[in-house]
């Protein structure tokens, strides 16, 4: 491997033509033991066995690695909650949200929100996540857009909408919130060489009026490629509240107000009935499975195998640091597979190829990126190198098994997005990781005052 001092693709003038050789996991069904990936600018020029590639590209620099995989996709994350890791352990979802997370978000200044976003993206990049579907906060969303653009991650980001049951500092008038969202779309949708796109982002039906939810659909429809990203049916108390408000179950209500469809990503979908599952399948709505978060908050187990059998596209997400404590995508793959097997009482359920597909190509589909999530000619050069010179990887009989059940984010040797190495050998190449961590340590969260402002808002 190269040293951090000799990074093979620095930000201000990286090699535009390089051959990455090693065991290539091109997708969930294609492993090339002695393979190679040719990177030309921001795209992949070729993928194949190493001898053929070397013959076809004799003048390219060659870099040898252990495992080469597509960049992983966080299909539902909360980058700006990264400062709250450990503040809300062992609590139920609505307590967690109204007693801890919303007060934390409402207390952050623009500068602190920028630090929170940078910390979240840093952890993702260090762990091999190249694309995120990121649910931000109500205030200071532009700080996260700028952070994502500068650090080099690919993402679909959105300012959060909350016009009811929200504390001071987070509750907004629906028209004003949608107008601010539109301004962010105008500025950031397609920005940074189209690495950054927009999703209109209601927090969930509990905190949004009908006017706000219908307005979210109208706004998304007004711009090509803008998506909708929200939470749905994560917790029984949430579902009961929506039923009291609307007389409908959660997914039925979201469908009624226009928040289903091929441009919609619904996080969780733990508790759905037959009618709702039919709606998800018929409308092409994407579901993001967040197993660690669902276990930690005791929300339940989403029926992932059934969703997949119905043809519903299921991505994989870590959710946020306060309800998972890690943004490591490899941990999430392991949890997804093991939880699926226990839920079904079937060891064949959610096998390694299934969850790897959820963490790569399915996530990219949910995010709306057409040429992301596989190592394929003509696709975006989002590539991750994985070290296997580890006891945990010895012997390595099956690459997909290792990635799903044994690999950790700390095994990542480099992370490449759009042909640029943004992380290599423990060093962030697009920013100062030590400075980000130091600023994060110095943020003092004043939750008590914020809790008092939110005391009467919990449903």
Short mmCIF file of N, CA and C in Angstrom, two decimals, residues 260-319:
data_model
loop_
_atom_site.label_atom_id
_atom_site.label_comp_id
_atom_site.label_asym_id
_atom_site.label_seq_id
_atom_site.Cartn_x
_atom_site.Cartn_y
_atom_site.Cartn_z
N UNK A 260 -45.63 8.69 -1.74
CA UNK A 260 -45.15 7.39 -2.18
C UNK A 260 -44.75 7.55 -3.64
N UNK A 261 -43.98 6.60 -4.15
CA UNK A 261 -43.59 6.66 -5.55
C UNK A 261 -42.11 6.36 -5.74
N UNK A 262 -41.70 6.31 -6.99
CA UNK A 262 -40.32 5.93 -7.32
C UNK A 262 -39.30 6.96 -6.90
N UNK A 263 -39.75 8.17 -6.54
CA UNK A 263 -38.82 9.20 -6.07
C UNK A 263 -38.87 9.36 -4.56
N UNK A 264 -39.47 8.41 -3.85
CA UNK A 264 -39.65 8.51 -2.40
C UNK A 264 -38.83 7.44 -1.68
N UNK A 265 -38.11 7.87 -0.64
CA UNK A 265 -37.36 6.95 0.23
C UNK A 265 -37.99 7.02 1.62
N UNK A 266 -38.52 5.89 2.09
CA UNK A 266 -39.11 5.80 3.41
C UNK A 266 -38.18 5.01 4.32
N UNK A 267 -37.72 5.65 5.37
CA UNK A 267 -36.84 4.97 6.32
C UNK A 267 -37.65 4.14 7.29
N UNK A 268 -37.20 2.93 7.54
CA UNK A 268 -37.68 1.99 8.56
C UNK A 268 -38.79 1.07 8.07
N UNK A 269 -40.03 1.54 8.01
CA UNK A 269 -41.17 0.69 7.60
C UNK A 269 -41.16 -0.63 8.36
N UNK A 270 -41.06 -0.53 9.67
CA UNK A 270 -41.02 -1.72 10.52
C UNK A 270 -42.40 -2.34 10.65
N UNK A 271 -43.42 -1.52 10.90
CA UNK A 271 -44.77 -2.01 11.18
C UNK A 271 -45.71 -1.61 10.05
N UNK A 272 -45.90 -2.50 9.10
CA UNK A 272 -46.81 -2.25 7.98
C UNK A 272 -47.77 -3.42 7.85
N UNK A 273 -48.97 -3.14 7.35
CA UNK A 273 -49.91 -4.22 7.13
C UNK A 273 -49.95 -4.58 5.64
N UNK A 274 -50.81 -5.50 5.29
CA UNK A 274 -50.88 -6.00 3.92
C UNK A 274 -51.18 -4.88 2.92
N UNK A 275 -52.12 -4.01 3.27
CA UNK A 275 -52.48 -2.92 2.36
C UNK A 275 -51.29 -2.00 2.12
N UNK A 276 -50.57 -1.69 3.18
CA UNK A 276 -49.41 -0.79 3.06
C UNK A 276 -48.30 -1.43 2.23
N UNK A 277 -48.10 -2.70 2.41
CA UNK A 277 -47.04 -3.38 1.65
C UNK A 277 -47.40 -3.42 0.16
N UNK A 278 -48.68 -3.59 -0.12
CA UNK A 278 -49.11 -3.54 -1.51
C UNK A 278 -48.87 -2.15 -2.09
N UNK A 279 -49.15 -1.12 -1.32
CA UNK A 279 -48.92 0.25 -1.78
C UNK A 279 -47.44 0.50 -2.07
N UNK A 280 -46.57 0.04 -1.17
CA UNK A 280 -45.13 0.22 -1.38
C UNK A 280 -44.69 -0.44 -2.68
N UNK A 281 -45.19 -1.65 -2.92
CA UNK A 281 -44.78 -2.39 -4.12
C UNK A 281 -45.37 -1.75 -5.37
N UNK A 282 -46.64 -1.41 -5.33
CA UNK A 282 -47.32 -0.89 -6.52
C UNK A 282 -46.76 0.48 -6.94
N UNK A 283 -46.35 1.28 -5.97
CA UNK A 283 -45.88 2.63 -6.28
C UNK A 283 -44.37 2.71 -6.54
N UNK A 284 -43.65 1.62 -6.29
CA UNK A 284 -42.20 1.64 -6.48
C UNK A 284 -41.47 2.44 -5.43
N UNK A 285 -42.09 2.62 -4.27
CA UNK A 285 -41.46 3.36 -3.18
C UNK A 285 -40.28 2.58 -2.62
N UNK A 286 -39.20 3.30 -2.31
CA UNK A 286 -38.00 2.67 -1.76
C UNK A 286 -38.09 2.62 -0.23
N UNK A 287 -37.59 1.55 0.34
CA UNK A 287 -37.54 1.38 1.79
C UNK A 287 -36.08 1.27 2.22
N UNK A 288 -35.72 1.97 3.29
CA UNK A 288 -34.38 1.81 3.85
C UNK A 288 -34.48 1.11 5.19
N UNK A 289 -33.79 -0.01 5.28
CA UNK A 289 -33.76 -0.84 6.48
C UNK A 289 -32.63 -0.36 7.38
N UNK A 290 -32.95 -0.10 8.65
CA UNK A 290 -31.96 0.37 9.63
C UNK A 290 -31.96 -0.58 10.82
N UNK A 291 -31.38 -1.76 10.68
CA UNK A 291 -31.53 -2.80 11.71
C UNK A 291 -30.96 -2.43 13.07
N UNK A 292 -29.77 -1.82 13.10
CA UNK A 292 -29.17 -1.50 14.40
C UNK A 292 -30.03 -0.51 15.17
N UNK A 293 -30.50 0.52 14.49
CA UNK A 293 -31.36 1.51 15.12
C UNK A 293 -32.66 0.87 15.60
N UNK A 294 -33.27 0.04 14.78
CA UNK A 294 -34.53 -0.60 15.16
C UNK A 294 -34.36 -1.52 16.36
N UNK A 295 -33.20 -2.18 16.46
CA UNK A 295 -32.93 -3.01 17.63
C UNK A 295 -32.66 -2.16 18.86
N UNK A 296 -31.85 -1.12 18.70
CA UNK A 296 -31.43 -0.32 19.85
C UNK A 296 -32.61 0.43 20.47
N UNK A 297 -33.53 0.90 19.63
CA UNK A 297 -34.73 1.59 20.12
C UNK A 297 -35.89 0.63 20.38
N UNK A 298 -35.63 -0.68 20.18
CA UNK A 298 -36.66 -1.71 20.37
C UNK A 298 -37.91 -1.41 19.56
N UNK A 299 -37.71 -0.91 18.35
CA UNK A 299 -38.83 -0.57 17.49
C UNK A 299 -39.46 -1.80 16.86
N UNK A 300 -38.68 -2.85 16.66
CA UNK A 300 -39.18 -4.05 16.02
C UNK A 300 -38.30 -4.46 14.86
N UNK A 301 -38.75 -5.47 14.12
CA UNK A 301 -37.99 -6.02 13.00
C UNK A 301 -38.79 -5.83 11.73
N UNK A 302 -38.23 -5.11 10.79
CA UNK A 302 -38.92 -4.88 9.52
C UNK A 302 -38.98 -6.17 8.69
N UNK A 303 -40.06 -6.39 7.95
CA UNK A 303 -40.23 -7.63 7.16
C UNK A 303 -39.45 -7.56 5.85
N UNK A 304 -38.14 -7.55 5.93
CA UNK A 304 -37.32 -7.26 4.76
C UNK A 304 -37.42 -8.34 3.69
N UNK A 305 -37.41 -9.59 4.09
CA UNK A 305 -37.50 -10.63 3.05
C UNK A 305 -38.81 -10.50 2.28
N UNK A 306 -39.90 -10.23 2.99
CA UNK A 306 -41.18 -10.07 2.29
C UNK A 306 -41.14 -8.87 1.36
N UNK A 307 -40.57 -7.76 1.81
CA UNK A 307 -40.45 -6.60 0.94
C UNK A 307 -39.69 -6.96 -0.34
N UNK A 308 -38.58 -7.64 -0.18
CA UNK A 308 -37.78 -7.99 -1.35
C UNK A 308 -38.52 -8.95 -2.27
N UNK A 309 -39.26 -9.89 -1.70
CA UNK A 309 -40.01 -10.83 -2.51
C UNK A 309 -41.14 -10.15 -3.28
N UNK A 310 -41.62 -9.03 -2.76
CA UNK A 310 -42.66 -8.26 -3.45
C UNK A 310 -42.07 -7.33 -4.51
N UNK A 311 -40.76 -7.29 -4.61
CA UNK A 311 -40.11 -6.44 -5.60
C UNK A 311 -39.84 -5.03 -5.11
N UNK A 312 -40.00 -4.79 -3.81
CA UNK A 312 -39.72 -3.47 -3.24
C UNK A 312 -38.20 -3.31 -3.12
N UNK A 313 -37.69 -2.18 -3.58
CA UNK A 313 -36.25 -1.94 -3.46
C UNK A 313 -35.92 -1.56 -2.01
N UNK A 314 -35.06 -2.37 -1.38
CA UNK A 314 -34.69 -2.14 0.01
C UNK A 314 -33.22 -1.77 0.09
N UNK A 315 -32.95 -0.59 0.61
CA UNK A 315 -31.59 -0.12 0.86
C UNK A 315 -31.24 -0.38 2.32
N UNK A 316 -30.02 0.00 2.69
CA UNK A 316 -29.55 -0.23 4.05
C UNK A 316 -29.01 1.08 4.60
N UNK A 317 -29.35 1.39 5.86
CA UNK A 317 -28.88 2.63 6.46
C UNK A 317 -28.50 2.45 7.91
N UNK A 318 -27.61 3.31 8.38
CA UNK A 318 -27.21 3.28 9.79
C UNK A 318 -28.11 4.11 10.68
N UNK A 319 -28.91 5.02 10.09
CA UNK A 319 -29.66 6.00 10.86
C UNK A 319 -28.66 6.97 11.49
#
